[in-house]
mmCIF file of C-alpha atoms and ligand atoms in Angstrom:
data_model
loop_
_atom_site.group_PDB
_atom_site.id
_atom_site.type_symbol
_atom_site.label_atom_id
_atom_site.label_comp_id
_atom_site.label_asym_id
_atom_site.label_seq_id
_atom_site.Cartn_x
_atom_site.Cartn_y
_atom_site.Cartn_z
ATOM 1 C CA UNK A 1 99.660 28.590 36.301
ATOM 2 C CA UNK A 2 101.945 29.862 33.815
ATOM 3 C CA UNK A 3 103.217 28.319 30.375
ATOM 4 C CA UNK A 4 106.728 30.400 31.149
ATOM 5 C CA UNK A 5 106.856 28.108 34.260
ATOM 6 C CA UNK A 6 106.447 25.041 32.056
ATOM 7 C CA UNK A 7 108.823 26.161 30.098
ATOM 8 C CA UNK A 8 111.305 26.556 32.664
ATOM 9 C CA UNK A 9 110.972 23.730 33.976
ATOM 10 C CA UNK A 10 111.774 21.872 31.137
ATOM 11 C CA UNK A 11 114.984 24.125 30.598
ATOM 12 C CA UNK A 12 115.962 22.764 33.946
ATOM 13 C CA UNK A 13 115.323 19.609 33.101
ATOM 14 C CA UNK A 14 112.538 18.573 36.415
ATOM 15 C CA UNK A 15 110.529 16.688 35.439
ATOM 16 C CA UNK A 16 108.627 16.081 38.454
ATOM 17 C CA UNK A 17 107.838 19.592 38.304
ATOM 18 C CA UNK A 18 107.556 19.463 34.947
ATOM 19 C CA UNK A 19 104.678 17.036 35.672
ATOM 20 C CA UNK A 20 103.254 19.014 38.504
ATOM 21 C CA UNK A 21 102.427 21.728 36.085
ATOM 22 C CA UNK A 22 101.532 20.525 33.220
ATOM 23 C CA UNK A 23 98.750 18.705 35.333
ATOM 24 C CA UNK A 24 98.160 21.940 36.995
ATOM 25 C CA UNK A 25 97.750 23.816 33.309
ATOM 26 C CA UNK A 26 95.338 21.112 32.474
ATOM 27 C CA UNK A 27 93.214 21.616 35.201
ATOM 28 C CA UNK A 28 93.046 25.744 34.630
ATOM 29 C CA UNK A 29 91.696 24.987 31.024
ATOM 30 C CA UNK A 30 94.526 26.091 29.436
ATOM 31 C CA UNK A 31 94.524 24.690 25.841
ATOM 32 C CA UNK A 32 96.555 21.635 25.431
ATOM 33 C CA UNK A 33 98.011 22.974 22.376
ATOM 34 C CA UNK A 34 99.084 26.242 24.056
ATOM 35 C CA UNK A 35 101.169 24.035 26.489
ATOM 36 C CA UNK A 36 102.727 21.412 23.976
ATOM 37 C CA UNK A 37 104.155 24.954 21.841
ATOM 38 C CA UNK A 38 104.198 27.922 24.406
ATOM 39 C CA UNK A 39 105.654 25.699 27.109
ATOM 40 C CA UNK A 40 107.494 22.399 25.878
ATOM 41 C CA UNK A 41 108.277 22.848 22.368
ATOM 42 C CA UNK A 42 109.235 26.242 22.978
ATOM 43 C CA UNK A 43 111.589 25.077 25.942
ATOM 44 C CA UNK A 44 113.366 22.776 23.398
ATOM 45 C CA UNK A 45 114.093 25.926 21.435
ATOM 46 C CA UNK A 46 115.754 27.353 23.914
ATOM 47 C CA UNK A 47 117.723 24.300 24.845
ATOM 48 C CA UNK A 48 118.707 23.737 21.289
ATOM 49 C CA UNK A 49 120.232 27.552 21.183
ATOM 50 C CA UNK A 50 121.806 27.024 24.356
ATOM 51 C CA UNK A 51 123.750 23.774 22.988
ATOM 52 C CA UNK A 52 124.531 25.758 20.049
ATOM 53 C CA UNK A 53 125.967 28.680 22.200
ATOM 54 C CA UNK A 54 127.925 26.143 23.912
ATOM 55 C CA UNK A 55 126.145 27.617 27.040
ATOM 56 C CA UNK A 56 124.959 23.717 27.681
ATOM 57 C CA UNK A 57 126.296 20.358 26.509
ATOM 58 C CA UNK A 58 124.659 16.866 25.766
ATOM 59 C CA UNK A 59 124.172 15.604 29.194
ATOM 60 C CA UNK A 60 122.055 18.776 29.764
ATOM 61 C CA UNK A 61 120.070 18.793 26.246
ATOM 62 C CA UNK A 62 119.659 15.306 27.589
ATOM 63 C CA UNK A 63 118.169 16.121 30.934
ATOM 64 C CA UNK A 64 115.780 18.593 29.216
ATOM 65 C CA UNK A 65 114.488 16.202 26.860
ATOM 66 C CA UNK A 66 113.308 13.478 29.818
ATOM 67 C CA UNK A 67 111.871 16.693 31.197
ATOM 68 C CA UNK A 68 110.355 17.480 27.966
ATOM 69 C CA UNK A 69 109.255 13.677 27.750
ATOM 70 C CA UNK A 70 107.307 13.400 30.828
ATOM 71 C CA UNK A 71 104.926 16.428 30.257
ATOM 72 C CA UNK A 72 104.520 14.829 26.705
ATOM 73 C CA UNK A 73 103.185 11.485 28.432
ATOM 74 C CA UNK A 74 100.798 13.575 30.393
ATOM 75 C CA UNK A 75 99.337 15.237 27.215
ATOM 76 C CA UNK A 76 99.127 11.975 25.568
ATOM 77 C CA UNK A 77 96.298 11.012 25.741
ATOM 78 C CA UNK A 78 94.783 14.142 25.366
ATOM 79 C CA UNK A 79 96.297 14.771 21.757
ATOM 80 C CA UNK A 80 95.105 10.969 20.941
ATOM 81 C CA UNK A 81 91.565 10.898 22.331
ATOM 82 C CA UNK A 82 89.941 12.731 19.292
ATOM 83 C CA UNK A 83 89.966 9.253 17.062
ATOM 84 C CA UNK A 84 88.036 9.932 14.138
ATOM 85 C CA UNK A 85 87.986 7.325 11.178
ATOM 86 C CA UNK A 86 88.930 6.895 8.763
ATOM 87 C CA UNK A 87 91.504 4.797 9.863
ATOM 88 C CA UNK A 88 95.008 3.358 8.941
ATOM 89 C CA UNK A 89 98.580 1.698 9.731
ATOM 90 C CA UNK A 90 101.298 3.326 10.237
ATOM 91 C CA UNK A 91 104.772 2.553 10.164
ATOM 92 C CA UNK A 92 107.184 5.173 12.326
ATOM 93 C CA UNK A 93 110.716 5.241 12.949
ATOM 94 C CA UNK A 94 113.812 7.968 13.467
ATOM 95 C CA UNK A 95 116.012 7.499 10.915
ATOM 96 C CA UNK A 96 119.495 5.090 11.472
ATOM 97 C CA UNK A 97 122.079 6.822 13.463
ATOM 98 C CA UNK A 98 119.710 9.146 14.399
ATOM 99 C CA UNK A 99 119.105 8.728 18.324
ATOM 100 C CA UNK A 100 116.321 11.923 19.017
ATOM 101 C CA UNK A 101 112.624 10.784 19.495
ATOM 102 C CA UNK A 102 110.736 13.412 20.934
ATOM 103 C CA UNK A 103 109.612 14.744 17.507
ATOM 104 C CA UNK A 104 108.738 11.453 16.275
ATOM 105 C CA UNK A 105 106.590 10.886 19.434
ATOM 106 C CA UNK A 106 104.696 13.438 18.692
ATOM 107 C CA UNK A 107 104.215 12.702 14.750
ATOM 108 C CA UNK A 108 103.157 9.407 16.526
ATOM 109 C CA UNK A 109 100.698 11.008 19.224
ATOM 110 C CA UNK A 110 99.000 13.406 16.433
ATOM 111 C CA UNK A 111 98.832 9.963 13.887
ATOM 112 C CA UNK A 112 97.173 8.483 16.709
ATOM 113 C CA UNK A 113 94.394 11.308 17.507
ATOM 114 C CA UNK A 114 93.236 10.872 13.442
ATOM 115 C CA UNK A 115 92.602 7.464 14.358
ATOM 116 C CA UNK A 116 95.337 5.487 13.165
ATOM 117 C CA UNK A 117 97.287 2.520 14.630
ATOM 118 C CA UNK A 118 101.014 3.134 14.637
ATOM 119 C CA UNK A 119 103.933 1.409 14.896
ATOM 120 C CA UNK A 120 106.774 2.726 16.430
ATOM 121 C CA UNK A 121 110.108 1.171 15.226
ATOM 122 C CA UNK A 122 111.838 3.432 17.439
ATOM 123 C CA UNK A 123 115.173 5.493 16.797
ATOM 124 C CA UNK A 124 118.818 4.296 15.040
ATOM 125 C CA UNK A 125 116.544 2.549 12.913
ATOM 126 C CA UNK A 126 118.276 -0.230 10.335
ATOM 127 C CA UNK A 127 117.274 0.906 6.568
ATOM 128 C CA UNK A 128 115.640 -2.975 5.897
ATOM 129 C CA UNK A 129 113.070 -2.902 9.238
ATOM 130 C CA UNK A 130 110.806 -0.674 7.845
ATOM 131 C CA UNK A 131 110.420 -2.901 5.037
ATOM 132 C CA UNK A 132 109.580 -5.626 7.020
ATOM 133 C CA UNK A 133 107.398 -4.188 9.543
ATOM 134 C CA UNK A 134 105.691 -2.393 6.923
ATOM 135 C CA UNK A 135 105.140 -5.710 4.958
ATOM 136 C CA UNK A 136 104.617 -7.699 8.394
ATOM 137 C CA UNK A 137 101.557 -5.677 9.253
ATOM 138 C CA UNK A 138 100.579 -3.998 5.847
ATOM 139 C CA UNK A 139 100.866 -0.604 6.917
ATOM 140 C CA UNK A 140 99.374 2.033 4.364
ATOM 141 C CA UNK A 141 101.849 5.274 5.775
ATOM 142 C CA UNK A 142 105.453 4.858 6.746
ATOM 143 C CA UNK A 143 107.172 7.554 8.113
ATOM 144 C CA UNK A 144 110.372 8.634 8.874
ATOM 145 C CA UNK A 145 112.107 10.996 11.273
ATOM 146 C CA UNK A 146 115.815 12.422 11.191
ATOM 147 C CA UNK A 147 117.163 15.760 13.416
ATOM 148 C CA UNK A 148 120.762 16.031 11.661
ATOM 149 C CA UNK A 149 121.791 17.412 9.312
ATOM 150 C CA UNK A 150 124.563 14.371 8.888
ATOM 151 C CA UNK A 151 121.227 11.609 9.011
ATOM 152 C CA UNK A 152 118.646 13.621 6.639
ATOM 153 C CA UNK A 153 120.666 11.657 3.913
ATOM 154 C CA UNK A 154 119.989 8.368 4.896
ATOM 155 C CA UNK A 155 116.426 8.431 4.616
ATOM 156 C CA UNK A 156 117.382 8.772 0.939
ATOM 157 C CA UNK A 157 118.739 4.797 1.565
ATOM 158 C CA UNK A 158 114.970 3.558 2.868
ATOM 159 C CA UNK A 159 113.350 4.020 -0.588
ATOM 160 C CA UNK A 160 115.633 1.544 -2.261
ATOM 161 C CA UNK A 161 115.007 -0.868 0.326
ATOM 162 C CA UNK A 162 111.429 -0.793 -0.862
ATOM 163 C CA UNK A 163 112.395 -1.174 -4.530
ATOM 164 C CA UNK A 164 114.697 -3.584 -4.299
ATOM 165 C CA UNK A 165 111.906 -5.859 -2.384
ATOM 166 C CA UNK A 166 109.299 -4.609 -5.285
ATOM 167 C CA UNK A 167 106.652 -2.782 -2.932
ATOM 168 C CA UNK A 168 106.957 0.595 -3.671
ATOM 169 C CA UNK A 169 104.095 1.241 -4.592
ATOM 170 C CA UNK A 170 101.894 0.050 -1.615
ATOM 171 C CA UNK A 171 103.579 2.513 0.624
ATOM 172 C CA UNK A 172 103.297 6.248 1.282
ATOM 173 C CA UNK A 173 106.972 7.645 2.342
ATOM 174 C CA UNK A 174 106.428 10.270 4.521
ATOM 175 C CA UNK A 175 109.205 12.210 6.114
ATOM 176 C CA UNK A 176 109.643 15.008 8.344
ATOM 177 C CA UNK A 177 112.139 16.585 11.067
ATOM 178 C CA UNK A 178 113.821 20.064 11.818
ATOM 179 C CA UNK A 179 116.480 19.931 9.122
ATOM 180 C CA UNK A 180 114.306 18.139 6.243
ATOM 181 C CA UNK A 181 112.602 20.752 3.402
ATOM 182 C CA UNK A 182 109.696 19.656 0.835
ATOM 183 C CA UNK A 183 112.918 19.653 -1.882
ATOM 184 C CA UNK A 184 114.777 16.701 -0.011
ATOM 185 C CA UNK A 185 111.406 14.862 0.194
ATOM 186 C CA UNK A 186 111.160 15.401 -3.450
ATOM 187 C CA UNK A 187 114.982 14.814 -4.111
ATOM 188 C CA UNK A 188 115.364 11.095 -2.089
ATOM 189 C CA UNK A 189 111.653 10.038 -3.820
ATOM 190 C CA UNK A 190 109.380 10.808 -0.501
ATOM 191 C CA UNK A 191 105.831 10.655 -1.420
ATOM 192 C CA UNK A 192 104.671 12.975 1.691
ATOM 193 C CA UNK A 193 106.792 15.962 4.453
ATOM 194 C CA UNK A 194 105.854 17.535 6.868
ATOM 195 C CA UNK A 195 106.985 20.565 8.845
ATOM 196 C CA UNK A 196 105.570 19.421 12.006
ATOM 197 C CA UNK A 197 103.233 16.698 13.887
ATOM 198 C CA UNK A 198 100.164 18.261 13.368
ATOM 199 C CA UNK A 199 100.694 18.651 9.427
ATOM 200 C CA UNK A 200 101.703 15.538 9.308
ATOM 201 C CA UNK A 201 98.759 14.061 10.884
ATOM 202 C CA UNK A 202 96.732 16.412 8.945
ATOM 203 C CA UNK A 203 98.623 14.961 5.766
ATOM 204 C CA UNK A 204 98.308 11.217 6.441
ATOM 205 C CA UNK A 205 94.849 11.381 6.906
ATOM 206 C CA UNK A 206 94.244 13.093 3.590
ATOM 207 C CA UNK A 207 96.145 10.342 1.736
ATOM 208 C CA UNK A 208 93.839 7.700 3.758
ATOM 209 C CA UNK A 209 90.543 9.810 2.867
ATOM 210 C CA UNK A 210 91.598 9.738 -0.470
ATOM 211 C CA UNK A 211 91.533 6.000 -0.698
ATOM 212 C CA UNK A 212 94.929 6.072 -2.975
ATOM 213 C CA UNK A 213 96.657 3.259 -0.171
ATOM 214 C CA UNK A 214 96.928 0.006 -1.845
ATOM 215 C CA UNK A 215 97.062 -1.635 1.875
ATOM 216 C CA UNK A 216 94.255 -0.238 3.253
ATOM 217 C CA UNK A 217 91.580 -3.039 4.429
ATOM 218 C CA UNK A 218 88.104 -2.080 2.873
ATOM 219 C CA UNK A 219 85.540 -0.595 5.413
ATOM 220 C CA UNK A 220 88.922 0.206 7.327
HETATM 221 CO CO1 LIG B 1 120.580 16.920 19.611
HETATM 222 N N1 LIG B 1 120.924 18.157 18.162
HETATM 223 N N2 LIG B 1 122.278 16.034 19.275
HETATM 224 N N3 LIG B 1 120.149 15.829 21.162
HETATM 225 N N4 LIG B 1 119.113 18.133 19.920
HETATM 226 C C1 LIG B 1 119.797 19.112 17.807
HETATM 227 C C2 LIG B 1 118.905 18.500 16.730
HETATM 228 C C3 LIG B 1 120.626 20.374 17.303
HETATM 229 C C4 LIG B 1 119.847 21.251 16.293
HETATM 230 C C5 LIG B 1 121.113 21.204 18.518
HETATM 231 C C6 LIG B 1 121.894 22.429 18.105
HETATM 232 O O1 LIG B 1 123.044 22.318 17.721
HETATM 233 N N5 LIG B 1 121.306 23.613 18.174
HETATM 234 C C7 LIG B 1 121.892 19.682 16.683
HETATM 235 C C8 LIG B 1 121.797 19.283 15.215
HETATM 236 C C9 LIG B 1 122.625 20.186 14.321
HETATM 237 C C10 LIG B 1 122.534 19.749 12.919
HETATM 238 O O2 LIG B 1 122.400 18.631 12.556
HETATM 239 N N6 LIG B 1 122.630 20.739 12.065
HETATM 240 C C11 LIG B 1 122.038 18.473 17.594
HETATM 241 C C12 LIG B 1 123.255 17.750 17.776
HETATM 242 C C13 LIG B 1 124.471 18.331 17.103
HETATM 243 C C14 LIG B 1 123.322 16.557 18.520
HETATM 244 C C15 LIG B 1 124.545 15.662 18.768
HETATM 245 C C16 LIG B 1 125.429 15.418 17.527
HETATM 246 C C17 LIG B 1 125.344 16.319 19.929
HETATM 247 C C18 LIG B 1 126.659 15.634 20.267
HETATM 248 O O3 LIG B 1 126.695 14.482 20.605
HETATM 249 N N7 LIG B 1 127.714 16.401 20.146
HETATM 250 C C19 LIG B 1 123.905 14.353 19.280
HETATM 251 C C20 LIG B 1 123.568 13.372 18.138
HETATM 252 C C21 LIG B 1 123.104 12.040 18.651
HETATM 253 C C22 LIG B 1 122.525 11.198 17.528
HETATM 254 O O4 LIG B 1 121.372 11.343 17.199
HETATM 255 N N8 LIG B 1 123.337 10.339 16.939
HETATM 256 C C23 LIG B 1 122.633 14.886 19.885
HETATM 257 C C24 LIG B 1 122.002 14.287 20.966
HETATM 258 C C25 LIG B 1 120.865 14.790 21.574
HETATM 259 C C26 LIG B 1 120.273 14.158 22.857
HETATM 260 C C27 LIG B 1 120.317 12.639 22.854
HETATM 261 C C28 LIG B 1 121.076 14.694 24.025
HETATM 262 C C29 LIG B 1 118.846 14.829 22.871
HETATM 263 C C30 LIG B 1 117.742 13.934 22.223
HETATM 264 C C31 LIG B 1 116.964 13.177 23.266
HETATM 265 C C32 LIG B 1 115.712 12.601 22.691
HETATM 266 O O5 LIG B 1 115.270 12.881 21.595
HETATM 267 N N9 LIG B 1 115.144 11.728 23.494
HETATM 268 C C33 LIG B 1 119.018 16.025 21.941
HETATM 269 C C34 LIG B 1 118.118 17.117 21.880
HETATM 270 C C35 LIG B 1 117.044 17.154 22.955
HETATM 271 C C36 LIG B 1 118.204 18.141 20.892
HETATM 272 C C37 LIG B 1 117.350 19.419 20.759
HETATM 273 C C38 LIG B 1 117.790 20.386 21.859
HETATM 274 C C39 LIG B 1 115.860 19.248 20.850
HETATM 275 C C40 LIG B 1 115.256 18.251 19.833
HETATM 276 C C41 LIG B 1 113.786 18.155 20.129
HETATM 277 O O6 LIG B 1 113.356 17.227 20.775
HETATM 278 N N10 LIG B 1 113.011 19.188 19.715
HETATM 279 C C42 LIG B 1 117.744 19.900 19.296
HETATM 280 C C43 LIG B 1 117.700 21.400 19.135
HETATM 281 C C44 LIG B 1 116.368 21.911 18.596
HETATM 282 O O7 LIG B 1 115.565 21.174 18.058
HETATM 283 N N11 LIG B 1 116.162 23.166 18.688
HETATM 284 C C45 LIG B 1 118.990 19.155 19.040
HETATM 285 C C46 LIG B 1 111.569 19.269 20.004
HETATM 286 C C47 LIG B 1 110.792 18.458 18.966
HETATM 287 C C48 LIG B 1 109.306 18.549 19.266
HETATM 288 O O8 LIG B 1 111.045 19.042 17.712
HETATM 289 O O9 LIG B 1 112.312 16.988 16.914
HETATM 290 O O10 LIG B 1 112.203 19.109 15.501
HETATM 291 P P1 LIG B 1 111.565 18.177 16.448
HETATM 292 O O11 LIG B 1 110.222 17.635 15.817
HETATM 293 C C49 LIG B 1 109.273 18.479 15.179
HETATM 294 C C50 LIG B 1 109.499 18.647 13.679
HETATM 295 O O12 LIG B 1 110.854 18.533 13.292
HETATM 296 C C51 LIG B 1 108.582 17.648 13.068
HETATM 297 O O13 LIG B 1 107.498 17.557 13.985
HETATM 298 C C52 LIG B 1 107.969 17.721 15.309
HETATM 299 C C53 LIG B 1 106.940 18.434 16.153
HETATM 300 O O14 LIG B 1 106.196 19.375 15.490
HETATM 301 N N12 LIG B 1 109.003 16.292 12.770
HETATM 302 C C54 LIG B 1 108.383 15.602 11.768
HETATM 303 C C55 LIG B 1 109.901 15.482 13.364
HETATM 304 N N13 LIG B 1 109.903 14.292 12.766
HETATM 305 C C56 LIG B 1 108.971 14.315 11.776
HETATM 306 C C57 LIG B 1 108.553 13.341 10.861
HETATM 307 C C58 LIG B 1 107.544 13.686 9.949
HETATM 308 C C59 LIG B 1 106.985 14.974 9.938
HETATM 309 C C60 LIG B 1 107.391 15.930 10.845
HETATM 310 O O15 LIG B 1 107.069 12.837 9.021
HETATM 311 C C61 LIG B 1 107.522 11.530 9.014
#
C-alpha cells in the first residue's frame, strides 16, 4: 500500500477508492500522520497548483475535496482518540463568504484529540454567530478559518462583534488558514494563529493549561 496511491486517488477525486486505501494503509501500520500529509494533504497541493495552472477548474478542485473528505472521516477518529485533559470549549467556524472546510475540519479533529469539545459553526459564517454561540455555551477558544486571500479580512470584522457585546475578554481569538501570517493575527487583534491543525491544537491546549480562560469551568 502506497501513500502515492492515496494521493492519487484523491487527485482523481474517488473516493471510494480513496476509502479503500486509506483503510488498507491503516491496516499495514502506516502512521496516520504519514497518510493525512504524504497522501491527502499533499494531494490538495497538487490540486491547488493544478487550479492555479488552469490545468483543472472548480468542479474538479471540488471533486477532489469530497475525495479528500472521505479519507479524512476514516482517520477521524484516529486523530481524536488520544483525549487527554485538560479540557475545554471550543467555538469553530470558516470565516463569512468563505465556503472551504477541509482545513477547519481538521483544526476541529486535532482540537478534539487534546480533549476538547468543539463546536462547529460551519463555513460562510455571519460575523454575530460566533458571538452567540460562544456566549450560548461559554466556550473558552474560538477559532476562525479563512482560505482567500479576499476573506482573510473579514475575520478582522469578528473582534468588534465581541467588543461591541463587551466580552472580549473571556475569549481567546484564534485564527488560522493558508493565506493568514502571525502579522494579520496581530494586525485584526487575534489573541492566537496557527500555521496548521496540529499547532493549533498544540496552541489551544497551552492557553487551557495555562488556566488564563475566564470561561473555563473549575476542575474542567
Ligand atoms: Co478553492 N481556492 N476556491 N476551493 N481551493 C484555494 C484556496 C486556492 C489557493 C487555489 C489556487 O488558486 N491555487 C485559491 C485561493 C487564492 C487566493 O485567495 N489567493 C482558491 C480559489 C480562488 C477558490 C474560488 C474563488 C474559485 C472560483 O470559484 N473561481 C472558490 C471560492 C469559493 C468561496 O469560498 N467563496 C473556491 C472554491 C473551492 C471549492 C469549493 C471547489 C473547494 C473547497 C471544498 C471544501 O473545502 N469542502 C476548493 C479547494 C478544495 C481548494 C484547494 C485546492 C484545497 C483547499 C484545502 O482543502 N486544502 C485550495 C488550494 C490549496 O490549498 N493548495 C484552494 C487542504 C487543507 C488541509 O489545507 O485548508 O490550508 P488548508 O488548512 C490547513 C492550514 O491552512 C491550517 O490548518 C490546515 C491543516 O493543517 N488552517 C488553520 C486552516 N484553518 C485554520 C484555522 C486555525 C489554524 C490553522 O486556527 C483557527
Amino acid at each position: 500500500m502506497s501513500i502515492e496511491a492515496i494521493s492519487a486517488a484523491v487527485e482523481e477525486g474517488q473516493a471510494k477508492i480513496v476509502k479503500n486505501l486509506v483503510n488498507a494503509a491503516i491496516e499495514d501500520g502506516i502512521p496516520v500522520t504519514d497518510i493525512l500529509n504524504g497522501g491527502l494533504i499533499n494531494a490538495m497541493g497538487v490540486v491547488g497548483e493544478k487550479f492555479r495552472q488552469n490545468e483543472i477548474f472548480v468542479p474538479e478542485m471540488l471533486i477532489a475535496a469530497r475525495a479528500m473528505s472521505a479519507g479524512l472521516g476514516i482517520l477521524e477518529p484516529l486523530l481524536t482518540s488520544s483525549g487527554v485533559l485538560p479540557t475545554g470549549t471550543v467555538v469553530i467556524g470558516t470565516v463569512k463568504g468563505d465556503l472551504h472546510n477541509i482545513g477547519k475540519n481538521l483544526v476541529a479533529m486535532m482540537l478534539k484529540g487534546t480533549g476538547a469539545t468543539v463546536y462547529d459553526l460551519g463555513i460562510d459564517v455571519p460575523d454575530q454567530r460566533f458571538v452567540e454561540k460562544a456566549e450560548a455555551i461559554a466556550a473558552d477558544i474560538v477559532c476562525i478559518s479563512a482560505l482567500l486571500t479576499t476573506t482573510m479580512p473579514a475575520m478582522g470584522d469578528v473582534i468588534p462583534e465581541f467588543e461591541k457585546a463587551g466580552v472580549r475578554e473571556k475569549y481567546h481569538i484564534m485564527v488560522g488558514g493558508a493565506p493568514v501570517t502571525r502579522a494579520f493575527a496581530r494586525a485584526i487583534g487575534a489573541d492566537g494563529y496557527a500555521p496548521n491543525a496540529s499547532e493549533a491544537a498544540t496552541t489551544a491546549k497551552e492557553y487551557l493549561l495555562s488556566s488564563k480562560s475566564k470561561n473555563r469551568k473549575s476542575g474542567a
